[in-house]
Amino acid sequence: MQRAALFSGGDAQMAAGDLGELLVPYMPTIRVPKSGDRVYKTECAFSYDSPDSEGGLYVCMNTFLGFGREHIERHYRKTGQCVYLHLKRHAIEKVPGASGGALPKRRNAKLFLDLETNGDLNNDDFEYEDEAKLVIFPDHYEISLPNIEELPALVTIACDALLSAKSPYRKQDPDSWEEELQASKHAKTLVQLDNGVRIPPSGWKCSKCDLRENLWLNLTDGSVLCGKWFFDGSGGNGHAVEHYKETGYPLAVKLGTITPDGADVYSFDEEEPVLDPHIAKHLAHFGIDMLQMQVTENGLTDNDIKPRVSEWEVIQEAGVKLKPMYGPGYTGMKNLGNSCYLNAVMQAIFSIPEFQRAYVGNLPRIFDYSPLDPTQDFNTQMAKLGHGLLSGQYSKPPMKSELIEQVMKEEHKPQHNGISPRMFKAFISKGHTEFSSNRQQDAQEFLLHLINLVERNPVGSENPSDVFRFLVEERTQCCQSRKVRYTERVDYIMQLPVAMEAATNKDELIAYELKRREAEAARRPPPELVRAKIPFSACLQAFSEPNNVEDFWSSALQAKSAGVKTSRFASFPEYLVVQIKKFTFGLDWIPKKLDVSVDMPDILDINHLRARGLQPGEEELPDIAPPIVIPDDPKGILLTTLLILSYIDESSVMQLAEMGFPLEACRKAVYYTGNLGAEVAFNWIIAHMEEPDFAEPLVVPAFGDVASSGAAGLGAVGLDNQPPEEMVAIIISMGFQRNLAIRALKATNTNLERALEWIFSHPELEEESEPALAIMNTENNANANILAETGSEGPRIKDGSGRYELFGFISHMGTSTMSGHYVCHLKKEGRWVIYNDLRVCASERPPKDLGYIYFYHRIPS
């Protein structure tokens, strides 16, 4: 590429004239960032290049997207945009002083880029210096900044606004935590009372009530008080807030969230979660030695129960010198603040060849055909993440030298290993209340969320998530009539219950529990942890045994009865994901974790769980839906009402009921969403589950009432002349096509009863609407729930043998899904590797018995 002279010297008047003339053709394309514009000045849209990278970052002066040196040409060719702001941060070695110490070497040491400090940088030997310049393509003319007097005013304003723009990841929604927490204004000057308070390792309780959950430690006086219920979904009486109002002490840390990486800190004064850069010192004031935990890297995740140290030590392989791994496939991921669940899942996902081929193998095509804003494209961001993990570009070993002096220098040279998945997390969690927050999440729920997005964003002819999909055959039996019903559903994860009753060390567990209670009552440190040892065979047996079906309605008896359900594999997936159901609920619905050891096998054979279908001698349950509670019907429309209700999709009702929702609520959800599938009905449940009549029986309004209420009840015809969706759904639930329902409602001024009469009086229109029905079905299938996918050819499965080999597992440390830490172990090139956020090392003692989610690959038969 031809490179022109730099416009930074020479005659000022000539330079000013030249620059003004040079920029005139491009002025219409240069914009000043406005409120709401996302400015990506810290990360490339296609890679993890940043101003810290060797080539720096180019920010488009029109779209404000950032591009690394390898990708800037693509954007220029696609958009024709010519003017970019090039940002570069230099790490400059300090000059030794006369006394041998390092003195700053200052040319222009101004830091105007809002970048994260490189943790590998030794600040005693290096300092930062930021550089900005305008670059004009295709000839790559460069104009050094600042150049205020020589540049047109619009350009100067645009550059200043871009450089001062806030992070694009900051949330505007006040109901969710910011993706990027800010340091509290109180952290640096926080006063801590020297009152001798020391926080014990266990036995915490609110000092103003008896609550032992959702407790917050005030960092000024050491008070332990309960929070409000809405802080994290758990219960509380608000004593922490009351204490702040009485004392003005602003900062509190949530007990149970303290990890080697930080803790959840809330500022009552600033009314938001914050960062406390001095959290280690503030906790040490009350005897919580977090600083030492960070140094030794084997600290507690919850500084509440001392035995949890062993869990952290075992899973993170603390106390063992682990050899760092570098190169393709050995790239770490930065923890963005409780984002370890995402890191662990994505490391496992991109160890699977099908995902590697789909995204990294198709990377050039995905990037070339990406939309104008690639930061908002799922496939682009998946390809970017996959390439970042697998290319080795961000996982390079420290440089070596034959000379001792050079070796010593290289040890302190800044290293830029690992990637920060900030852009990926911001996009993939968009619109999701929990994943878009800064709270810890369940890795299993995130895995399903990811699979859902993969399903909805096809890439190429083969969907990589097909490797996880399998069919489950569910056999439901009425215990009284002995009749059965066989159904199939799609699933992606095999969930194994923890068979606590099968523990092989029950006597030790009973003795430990007695000692633990005695220690808690005496406020002594708890005894050494005794973990329940559960045979894997017992968990597998518990999975295969019949389970009671709550609130079962027998179609054979036309009444409620006792029922049992048994699950088997109608097909086996290529990759089997096994979840050990360690999480349960305690008092007040607070999530708890079963701290158990399960002897997971390296070779797993589940061929004996293959479904067999209807057996000789078995009689099927009649295909009759449960009755509906119908109010008094003075207008004589009972028959028509029953006709509508008879079309409720019972399979969708059962799918929702199996998730644990009340049966009547499931029926209402399917009814009010017009049989559009389990996913739409699920969304209705989430939106209405707090209503007092949520689980009450379905009550169908009389048609006359519905029709007369018109706009008030179901909504008037909108500005787009479309009838209310609720009325359309009712007619669709009778089996009529959507376009016919809309036409009938429009012809009768959205009168439901007259619309039905209109349809019956125009039978010829039903035949004309067949093509429209095909289109509607296509749309519905595209938006169908991945857990209830159906179609003319059935769900996509890759059936085969049920014999598998373990190649990875994700482990959780902590007391619940709301806190703790996740680590991933993967078997690569014949050996186990531990992925602990940015740290990637050869594993010496993979804790296969303490995992939470296991990944198995089918052994070819």
PDB file of N, CA, C and O in Angstrom, residues 41-44 47-59 67-69 86-92 111 113-121 123 126-131 334 393-394 396 413-418 420:
ATOM      1  N   LYS A  41     -13.973   2.252  20.251  1.00  0.00           N
ATOM      2  CA  LYS A  41     -12.601   2.746  20.136  1.00  0.00           C
ATOM      3  C   LYS A  41     -11.605   1.877  20.905  1.00  0.00           C
ATOM      4  O   LYS A  41     -10.433   2.240  21.000  1.00  0.00           O
ATOM      5  N   THR A  42     -12.071   0.753  21.434  1.00  0.00           N
ATOM      6  CA  THR A  42     -11.171  -0.112  22.200  1.00  0.00           C
ATOM      7  C   THR A  42     -11.056  -1.519  21.638  1.00  0.00           C
ATOM      8  O   THR A  42     -10.243  -2.299  22.126  1.00  0.00           O
ATOM      9  N   GLU A  43     -11.848  -1.870  20.606  1.00  0.00           N
ATOM     10  CA  GLU A  43     -11.851  -3.261  20.144  1.00  0.00           C
ATOM     11  C   GLU A  43     -12.322  -3.345  18.702  1.00  0.00           C
ATOM     12  O   GLU A  43     -13.279  -2.669  18.307  1.00  0.00           O
ATOM     13  N   CYS A  44     -11.644  -4.179  17.921  1.00  0.00           N
ATOM     14  CA  CYS A  44     -12.014  -4.414  16.532  1.00  0.00           C
ATOM     15  C   CYS A  44     -13.303  -5.221  16.468  1.00  0.00           C
ATOM     16  O   CYS A  44     -13.559  -6.078  17.307  1.00  0.00           O
ATOM     17  N   SER A  47     -11.931  -8.823  15.256  1.00  0.00           N
ATOM     18  CA  SER A  47     -10.824  -9.479  15.963  1.00  0.00           C
ATOM     19  C   SER A  47     -10.688  -8.840  17.331  1.00  0.00           C
ATOM     20  O   SER A  47     -11.475  -7.986  17.718  1.00  0.00           O
ATOM     21  N   TYR A  48      -9.678  -9.285  18.064  1.00  0.00           N
ATOM     22  CA  TYR A  48      -9.432  -8.722  19.385  1.00  0.00           C
ATOM     23  C   TYR A  48      -8.283  -7.720  19.368  1.00  0.00           C
ATOM     24  O   TYR A  48      -7.665  -7.457  20.403  1.00  0.00           O
ATOM     25  N   ASP A  49      -8.035  -7.151  18.201  1.00  0.00           N
ATOM     26  CA  ASP A  49      -7.074  -6.065  18.114  1.00  0.00           C
ATOM     27  C   ASP A  49      -7.625  -4.839  18.822  1.00  0.00           C
ATOM     28  O   ASP A  49      -8.844  -4.593  18.835  1.00  0.00           O
ATOM     29  N   SER A  50      -6.741  -4.054  19.380  1.00  0.00           N
ATOM     30  CA  SER A  50      -7.102  -2.852  20.120  1.00  0.00           C
ATOM     31  C   SER A  50      -5.996  -1.825  19.926  1.00  0.00           C
ATOM     32  O   SER A  50      -5.003  -2.105  19.244  1.00  0.00           O
ATOM     33  N   PRO A  51      -6.132  -0.628  20.489  1.00  0.00           N
ATOM     34  CA  PRO A  51      -5.019   0.314  20.412  1.00  0.00           C
ATOM     35  C   PRO A  51      -3.731  -0.232  21.012  1.00  0.00           C
ATOM     36  O   PRO A  51      -2.640   0.253  20.688  1.00  0.00           O
ATOM     37  N   ASP A  52      -3.832  -1.246  21.879  1.00  0.00           N
ATOM     38  CA  ASP A  52      -2.631  -1.881  22.435  1.00  0.00           C
ATOM     39  C   ASP A  52      -1.926  -2.770  21.418  1.00  0.00           C
ATOM     40  O   ASP A  52      -0.748  -3.083  21.588  1.00  0.00           O
ATOM     41  N   SER A  53      -2.639  -3.221  20.380  1.00  0.00           N
ATOM     42  CA  SER A  53      -2.063  -4.140  19.399  1.00  0.00           C
ATOM     43  C   SER A  53      -0.994  -3.442  18.570  1.00  0.00           C
ATOM     44  O   SER A  53      -0.920  -2.217  18.494  1.00  0.00           O
ATOM     45  N   GLU A  54      -0.190  -4.263  17.902  1.00  0.00           N
ATOM     46  CA  GLU A  54       0.934  -3.722  17.134  1.00  0.00           C
ATOM     47  C   GLU A  54       0.457  -2.752  16.060  1.00  0.00           C
ATOM     48  O   GLU A  54       1.070  -1.707  15.832  1.00  0.00           O
ATOM     49  N   GLY A  55      -0.640  -3.068  15.386  1.00  0.00           N
ATOM     50  CA  GLY A  55      -1.134  -2.203  14.327  1.00  0.00           C
ATOM     51  C   GLY A  55      -2.123  -1.160  14.799  1.00  0.00           C
ATOM     52  O   GLY A  55      -2.634  -0.374  13.988  1.00  0.00           O
ATOM     53  N   GLY A  56      -2.440  -1.128  16.099  1.00  0.00           N
ATOM     54  CA  GLY A  56      -3.402  -0.175  16.616  1.00  0.00           C
ATOM     55  C   GLY A  56      -4.815  -0.470  16.146  1.00  0.00           C
ATOM     56  O   GLY A  56      -5.121  -1.571  15.661  1.00  0.00           O
ATOM     57  N   LEU A  57      -5.693   0.519  16.267  1.00  0.00           N
ATOM     58  CA  LEU A  57      -7.102   0.358  15.909  1.00  0.00           C
ATOM     59  C   LEU A  57      -7.549   1.544  15.053  1.00  0.00           C
ATOM     60  O   LEU A  57      -7.215   2.693  15.353  1.00  0.00           O
ATOM     61  N   TYR A  58      -8.314   1.251  14.003  1.00  0.00           N
ATOM     62  CA  TYR A  58      -8.855   2.275  13.118  1.00  0.00           C
ATOM     63  C   TYR A  58     -10.347   2.426  13.408  1.00  0.00           C
ATOM     64  O   TYR A  58     -11.105   1.456  13.305  1.00  0.00           O
ATOM     65  N   VAL A  59     -10.780   3.622  13.757  1.00  0.00           N
ATOM     66  CA  VAL A  59     -12.182   3.879  14.067  1.00  0.00           C
ATOM     67  C   VAL A  59     -12.790   4.696  12.936  1.00  0.00           C
ATOM     68  O   VAL A  59     -12.306   5.787  12.611  1.00  0.00           O
ATOM     69  N   PHE A  67     -11.666  -1.200  13.753  1.00  0.00           N
ATOM     70  CA  PHE A  67     -11.127  -2.284  12.926  1.00  0.00           C
ATOM     71  C   PHE A  67      -9.615  -2.388  13.124  1.00  0.00           C
ATOM     72  O   PHE A  67      -8.916  -1.365  13.173  1.00  0.00           O
ATOM     73  N   GLY A  68      -9.139  -3.621  13.234  1.00  0.00           N
ATOM     74  CA  GLY A  68      -7.712  -3.859  13.294  1.00  0.00           C
ATOM     75  C   GLY A  68      -7.089  -3.736  11.916  1.00  0.00           C
ATOM     76  O   GLY A  68      -7.778  -3.607  10.900  1.00  0.00           O
ATOM     77  N   ARG A  69      -5.785  -3.794  11.882  1.00  0.00           N
ATOM     78  CA  ARG A  69      -5.057  -3.589  10.631  1.00  0.00           C
ATOM     79  C   ARG A  69      -5.445  -4.611   9.562  1.00  0.00           C
ATOM     80  O   ARG A  69      -5.470  -4.303   8.374  1.00  0.00           O
ATOM     81  N   HIS A  86      -7.011   6.699  13.697  1.00  0.00           N
ATOM     82  CA  HIS A  86      -6.117   5.614  14.097  1.00  0.00           C
ATOM     83  C   HIS A  86      -5.628   5.855  15.516  1.00  0.00           C
ATOM     84  O   HIS A  86      -5.074   6.913  15.833  1.00  0.00           O
ATOM     85  N   LEU A  87      -5.856   4.881  16.386  1.00  0.00           N
ATOM     86  CA  LEU A  87      -5.484   4.984  17.790  1.00  0.00           C
ATOM     87  C   LEU A  87      -4.424   3.948  18.118  1.00  0.00           C
ATOM     88  O   LEU A  87      -4.543   2.785  17.730  1.00  0.00           O
ATOM     89  N   LYS A  88      -3.402   4.374  18.835  1.00  0.00           N
ATOM     90  CA  LYS A  88      -2.307   3.459  19.195  1.00  0.00           C
ATOM     91  C   LYS A  88      -1.792   3.814  20.579  1.00  0.00           C
ATOM     92  O   LYS A  88      -1.565   4.975  20.898  1.00  0.00           O
ATOM     93  N   ARG A  89      -1.663   2.796  21.408  1.00  0.00           N
ATOM     94  CA  ARG A  89      -1.051   2.965  22.721  1.00  0.00           C
ATOM     95  C   ARG A  89       0.331   2.319  22.696  1.00  0.00           C
ATOM     96  O   ARG A  89       0.478   1.149  22.353  1.00  0.00           O
ATOM     97  N   HIS A  90       1.326   3.083  23.098  1.00  0.00           N
ATOM     98  CA  HIS A  90       2.709   2.603  23.124  1.00  0.00           C
ATOM     99  C   HIS A  90       3.122   2.322  24.566  1.00  0.00           C
ATOM    100  O   HIS A  90       2.800   3.089  25.475  1.00  0.00           O
ATOM    101  N   ALA A  91       3.830   1.218  24.765  1.00  0.00           N
ATOM    102  CA  ALA A  91       4.461   0.914  26.050  1.00  0.00           C
ATOM    103  C   ALA A  91       5.923   1.327  25.929  1.00  0.00           C
ATOM    104  O   ALA A  91       6.687   0.755  25.146  1.00  0.00           O
ATOM    105  N   ILE A  92       6.316   2.341  26.692  1.00  0.00           N
ATOM    106  CA  ILE A  92       7.647   2.936  26.549  1.00  0.00           C
ATOM    107  C   ILE A  92       8.482   2.597  27.773  1.00  0.00           C
ATOM    108  O   ILE A  92       8.045   2.793  28.918  1.00  0.00           O
ATOM    109  N   LEU A 111      -2.469  10.262  28.527  1.00  0.00           N
ATOM    110  CA  LEU A 111      -3.270   9.064  28.296  1.00  0.00           C
ATOM    111  C   LEU A 111      -4.702   9.513  28.063  1.00  0.00           C
ATOM    112  O   LEU A 111      -5.393   9.909  28.991  1.00  0.00           O
ATOM    113  N   LEU A 113      -6.879   7.550  26.029  1.00  0.00           N
ATOM    114  CA  LEU A 113      -7.703   6.410  25.645  1.00  0.00           C
ATOM    115  C   LEU A 113      -8.177   5.684  26.896  1.00  0.00           C
ATOM    116  O   LEU A 113      -7.385   5.405  27.792  1.00  0.00           O
ATOM    117  N   ASP A 114      -9.455   5.393  26.936  1.00  0.00           N
ATOM    118  CA  ASP A 114     -10.059   4.722  28.085  1.00  0.00           C
ATOM    119  C   ASP A 114      -9.887   3.217  27.934  1.00  0.00           C
ATOM    120  O   ASP A 114     -10.812   2.491  27.580  1.00  0.00           O
ATOM    121  N   LEU A 115      -8.655   2.753  28.189  1.00  0.00           N
ATOM    122  CA  LEU A 115      -8.335   1.336  28.010  1.00  0.00           C
ATOM    123  C   LEU A 115      -8.028   0.699  29.347  1.00  0.00           C
ATOM    124  O   LEU A 115      -7.640   1.374  30.307  1.00  0.00           O
ATOM    125  N   GLU A 116      -8.191  -0.627  29.382  1.00  0.00           N
ATOM    126  CA  GLU A 116      -7.815  -1.360  30.580  1.00  0.00           C
ATOM    127  C   GLU A 116      -6.298  -1.455  30.658  1.00  0.00           C
ATOM    128  O   GLU A 116      -5.618  -1.643  29.659  1.00  0.00           O
ATOM    129  N   THR A 117      -5.764  -1.321  31.879  1.00  0.00           N
ATOM    130  CA  THR A 117      -4.324  -1.443  32.053  1.00  0.00           C
ATOM    131  C   THR A 117      -3.907  -2.886  31.865  1.00  0.00           C
ATOM    132  O   THR A 117      -4.548  -3.803  32.377  1.00  0.00           O
ATOM    133  N   ASN A 118      -2.851  -3.086  31.144  1.00  0.00           N
ATOM    134  CA  ASN A 118      -2.353  -4.426  30.902  1.00  0.00           C
ATOM    135  C   ASN A 118      -1.771  -4.992  32.183  1.00  0.00           C
ATOM    136  O   ASN A 118      -0.809  -4.456  32.734  1.00  0.00           O
ATOM    137  N   GLY A 119      -2.336  -6.075  32.675  1.00  0.00           N
ATOM    138  CA  GLY A 119      -1.878  -6.641  33.935  1.00  0.00           C
ATOM    139  C   GLY A 119      -0.456  -7.154  33.888  1.00  0.00           C
ATOM    140  O   GLY A 119       0.196  -7.306  34.920  1.00  0.00           O
ATOM    141  N   ASP A 120       0.081  -7.484  32.699  1.00  0.00           N
ATOM    142  CA  ASP A 120       1.436  -7.995  32.596  1.00  0.00           C
ATOM    143  C   ASP A 120       2.488  -6.887  32.599  1.00  0.00           C
ATOM    144  O   ASP A 120       3.669  -7.148  32.606  1.00  0.00           O
ATOM    145  N   LEU A 121       2.044  -5.644  32.553  1.00  0.00           N
ATOM    146  CA  LEU A 121       2.995  -4.546  32.441  1.00  0.00           C
ATOM    147  C   LEU A 121       3.615  -4.232  33.790  1.00  0.00           C
ATOM    148  O   LEU A 121       2.923  -4.033  34.769  1.00  0.00           O
ATOM    149  N   ASN A 123       4.948  -1.610  35.857  1.00  0.00           N
ATOM    150  CA  ASN A 123       4.879  -0.160  35.811  1.00  0.00           C
ATOM    151  C   ASN A 123       6.145   0.517  36.310  1.00  0.00           C
ATOM    152  O   ASN A 123       6.310   1.715  36.160  1.00  0.00           O
ATOM    153  N   PHE A 126       8.001   0.515  32.696  1.00  0.00           N
ATOM    154  CA  PHE A 126       7.336   0.999  31.490  1.00  0.00           C
ATOM    155  C   PHE A 126       6.280   2.041  31.846  1.00  0.00           C
ATOM    156  O   PHE A 126       5.780   2.084  32.967  1.00  0.00           O
ATOM    157  N   GLU A 127       5.948   2.852  30.887  1.00  0.00           N
ATOM    158  CA  GLU A 127       4.834   3.769  30.999  1.00  0.00           C
ATOM    159  C   GLU A 127       4.077   3.765  29.673  1.00  0.00           C
ATOM    160  O   GLU A 127       4.583   3.275  28.662  1.00  0.00           O
ATOM    161  N   TYR A 128       2.852   4.292  29.705  1.00  0.00           N
ATOM    162  CA  TYR A 128       2.023   4.334  28.513  1.00  0.00           C
ATOM    163  C   TYR A 128       2.099   5.689  27.837  1.00  0.00           C
ATOM    164  O   TYR A 128       2.271   6.724  28.495  1.00  0.00           O
ATOM    165  N   GLU A 129       1.912   5.656  26.538  1.00  0.00           N
ATOM    166  CA  GLU A 129       1.770   6.889  25.773  1.00  0.00           C
ATOM    167  C   GLU A 129       0.803   6.625  24.631  1.00  0.00           C
ATOM    168  O   GLU A 129       0.959   5.672  23.873  1.00  0.00           O
ATOM    169  N   ASP A 130      -0.254   7.446  24.534  1.00  0.00           N
ATOM    170  CA  ASP A 130      -1.277   7.268  23.517  1.00  0.00           C
ATOM    171  C   ASP A 130      -1.026   8.190  22.331  1.00  0.00           C
ATOM    172  O   ASP A 130      -0.538   9.314  22.491  1.00  0.00           O
ATOM    173  N   GLU A 131      -1.394   7.684  21.159  1.00  0.00           N
ATOM    174  CA  GLU A 131      -1.198   8.438  19.919  1.00  0.00           C
ATOM    175  C   GLU A 131      -2.467   8.337  19.076  1.00  0.00           C
ATOM    176  O   GLU A 131      -3.085   7.276  18.990  1.00  0.00           O
ATOM    177  N   LYS A 334     -10.606 -13.291  29.448  1.00  0.00           N
ATOM    178  CA  LYS A 334     -10.659 -12.389  30.599  1.00  0.00           C
ATOM    179  C   LYS A 334     -12.008 -12.490  31.297  1.00  0.00           C
ATOM    180  O   LYS A 334     -13.045 -12.581  30.648  1.00  0.00           O
ATOM    181  N   GLN A 393      -3.128 -16.476  17.948  1.00  0.00           N
ATOM    182  CA  GLN A 393      -2.671 -15.102  17.801  1.00  0.00           C
ATOM    183  C   GLN A 393      -2.645 -14.364  19.137  1.00  0.00           C
ATOM    184  O   GLN A 393      -1.845 -13.436  19.321  1.00  0.00           O
ATOM    185  N   TYR A 394      -3.483 -14.793  20.066  1.00  0.00           N
ATOM    186  CA  TYR A 394      -3.551 -14.133  21.365  1.00  0.00           C
ATOM    187  C   TYR A 394      -3.075 -15.060  22.487  1.00  0.00           C
ATOM    188  O   TYR A 394      -3.480 -14.913  23.632  1.00  0.00           O
ATOM    189  N   LYS A 396       0.657 -16.348  22.944  1.00  0.00           N
ATOM    190  CA  LYS A 396       2.050 -16.525  22.537  1.00  0.00           C
ATOM    191  C   LYS A 396       2.942 -16.660  23.766  1.00  0.00           C
ATOM    192  O   LYS A 396       2.797 -15.900  24.721  1.00  0.00           O
ATOM    193  N   LYS A 413       8.647  -7.421  29.620  1.00  0.00           N
ATOM    194  CA  LYS A 413       8.036  -6.774  28.466  1.00  0.00           C
ATOM    195  C   LYS A 413       6.533  -7.051  28.468  1.00  0.00           C
ATOM    196  O   LYS A 413       6.098  -8.152  28.776  1.00  0.00           O
ATOM    197  N   PRO A 414       5.728  -6.069  28.146  1.00  0.00           N
ATOM    198  CA  PRO A 414       4.269  -6.275  28.182  1.00  0.00           C
ATOM    199  C   PRO A 414       3.831  -7.411  27.271  1.00  0.00           C
ATOM    200  O   PRO A 414       4.270  -7.502  26.126  1.00  0.00           O
ATOM    201  N   GLN A 415       2.984  -8.287  27.816  1.00  0.00           N
ATOM    202  CA  GLN A 415       2.430  -9.384  27.035  1.00  0.00           C
ATOM    203  C   GLN A 415       0.929  -9.148  26.866  1.00  0.00           C
ATOM    204  O   GLN A 415       0.265  -8.679  27.776  1.00  0.00           O
ATOM    205  N   HIS A 416       0.396  -9.479  25.695  1.00  0.00           N
ATOM    206  CA  HIS A 416      -1.035  -9.251  25.415  1.00  0.00           C
ATOM    207  C   HIS A 416      -1.707 -10.589  25.131  1.00  0.00           C
ATOM    208  O   HIS A 416      -2.272 -10.798  24.069  1.00  0.00           O
ATOM    209  N   ASN A 417      -1.590 -11.519  26.079  1.00  0.00           N
ATOM    210  CA  ASN A 417      -2.186 -12.832  25.892  1.00  0.00           C
ATOM    211  C   ASN A 417      -3.609 -12.871  26.437  1.00  0.00           C
ATOM    212  O   ASN A 417      -3.938 -12.191  27.408  1.00  0.00           O
ATOM    213  N   GLY A 418      -4.432 -13.692  25.788  1.00  0.00           N
ATOM    214  CA  GLY A 418      -5.821 -13.824  26.188  1.00  0.00           C
ATOM    215  C   GLY A 418      -6.702 -12.803  25.484  1.00  0.00           C
ATOM    216  O   GLY A 418      -6.232 -11.815  24.929  1.00  0.00           O
ATOM    217  N   SER A 420     -10.586 -10.596  25.578  1.00  0.00           N
ATOM    218  CA  SER A 420     -11.646 -10.051  26.423  1.00  0.00           C
ATOM    219  C   SER A 420     -12.955 -10.128  25.651  1.00  0.00           C
ATOM    220  O   SER A 420     -13.161  -9.385  24.699  1.00  0.00           O
TER     221      SER A 420
END
